[in-house]
């Protein structure tokens, strides 16, 4: 299903920081419209050797919003970002590094601005 926002997070051995993105997604003021989540979180694990996979699997069992996790051998951040963008189903794609945080009204602000754009048809 098409989402409004795809949040793409490339990560490498950041199990101790990744919770920042997760918590800021949990705290968004706009999560659903008509019962459907407006976002998905795509995590591209770029060859981590820590417990990133286990942490993400734990979150996937705790939350009811979509988390997409993909592991790849270490190729570097640009490759991880590109892979995340390929998987994205959102109208907009936001890049969130593994230690980033969004303000609680981030998705709502983007949604309101995006939906107030008008297109001049000539």
PDB file of C-alpha atoms in Angstrom, residues 62-104:
ATOM      1  CA  UNK A  62       6.139  -4.439  19.753  1.00  0.00           C
ATOM      2  CA  UNK A  63       4.756  -1.873  17.313  1.00  0.00           C
ATOM      3  CA  UNK A  64       1.862  -2.155  14.894  1.00  0.00           C
ATOM      4  CA  UNK A  65       3.296   0.149  12.219  1.00  0.00           C
ATOM      5  CA  UNK A  66       5.355  -1.091   9.301  1.00  0.00           C
ATOM      6  CA  UNK A  67       9.061  -1.633   9.780  1.00  0.00           C
ATOM      7  CA  UNK A  68      10.989  -3.017   6.831  1.00  0.00           C
ATOM      8  CA  UNK A  69      14.422  -4.400   7.683  1.00  0.00           C
ATOM      9  CA  UNK A  70      17.046  -5.399   5.169  1.00  0.00           C
ATOM     10  CA  UNK A  71      20.551  -6.624   5.902  1.00  0.00           C
ATOM     11  CA  UNK A  72      23.298  -6.208   3.328  1.00  0.00           C
ATOM     12  CA  UNK A  73      27.022  -6.778   3.394  1.00  0.00           C
ATOM     13  CA  UNK A  74      28.902  -3.594   4.209  1.00  0.00           C
ATOM     14  CA  UNK A  75      29.015  -1.352   1.147  1.00  0.00           C
ATOM     15  CA  UNK A  76      28.901   2.073   2.795  1.00  0.00           C
ATOM     16  CA  UNK A  77      26.211   4.607   3.567  1.00  0.00           C
ATOM     17  CA  UNK A  78      25.512   5.721  -0.037  1.00  0.00           C
ATOM     18  CA  UNK A  79      24.686   2.138  -1.029  1.00  0.00           C
ATOM     19  CA  UNK A  80      22.506   1.656   2.036  1.00  0.00           C
ATOM     20  CA  UNK A  81      20.581   4.858   1.320  1.00  0.00           C
ATOM     21  CA  UNK A  82      20.100   3.855  -2.326  1.00  0.00           C
ATOM     22  CA  UNK A  83      18.769   0.443  -1.276  1.00  0.00           C
ATOM     23  CA  UNK A  84      16.341   2.061   1.158  1.00  0.00           C
ATOM     24  CA  UNK A  85      15.061   4.441  -1.503  1.00  0.00           C
ATOM     25  CA  UNK A  86      14.467   1.471  -3.839  1.00  0.00           C
ATOM     26  CA  UNK A  87      12.278  -0.141  -1.184  1.00  0.00           C
ATOM     27  CA  UNK A  88      10.372   3.052  -0.341  1.00  0.00           C
ATOM     28  CA  UNK A  89       6.629   3.154  -1.068  1.00  0.00           C
ATOM     29  CA  UNK A  90       6.022   6.695   0.151  1.00  0.00           C
ATOM     30  CA  UNK A  91       5.130   9.799  -1.772  1.00  0.00           C
ATOM     31  CA  UNK A  92       7.928  11.478   0.195  1.00  0.00           C
ATOM     32  CA  UNK A  93      11.123   9.870   1.421  1.00  0.00           C
ATOM     33  CA  UNK A  94      12.867  11.176   4.538  1.00  0.00           C
ATOM     34  CA  UNK A  95      16.398  10.165   5.391  1.00  0.00           C
ATOM     35  CA  UNK A  96      16.965   9.617   9.103  1.00  0.00           C
ATOM     36  CA  UNK A  97      20.456   8.703  10.210  1.00  0.00           C
ATOM     37  CA  UNK A  98      20.562   6.166  12.998  1.00  0.00           C
ATOM     38  CA  UNK A  99      21.077   8.851  15.656  1.00  0.00           C
ATOM     39  CA  UNK A 100      18.496  11.331  14.309  1.00  0.00           C
ATOM     40  CA  UNK A 101      15.251  12.409  15.927  1.00  0.00           C
ATOM     41  CA  UNK A 102      12.153  14.044  14.473  1.00  0.00           C
ATOM     42  CA  UNK A 103      10.044  16.612  16.265  1.00  0.00           C
ATOM     43  CA  UNK A 104       6.651  15.103  17.199  1.00  0.00           C
TER      44      UNK A 104
END
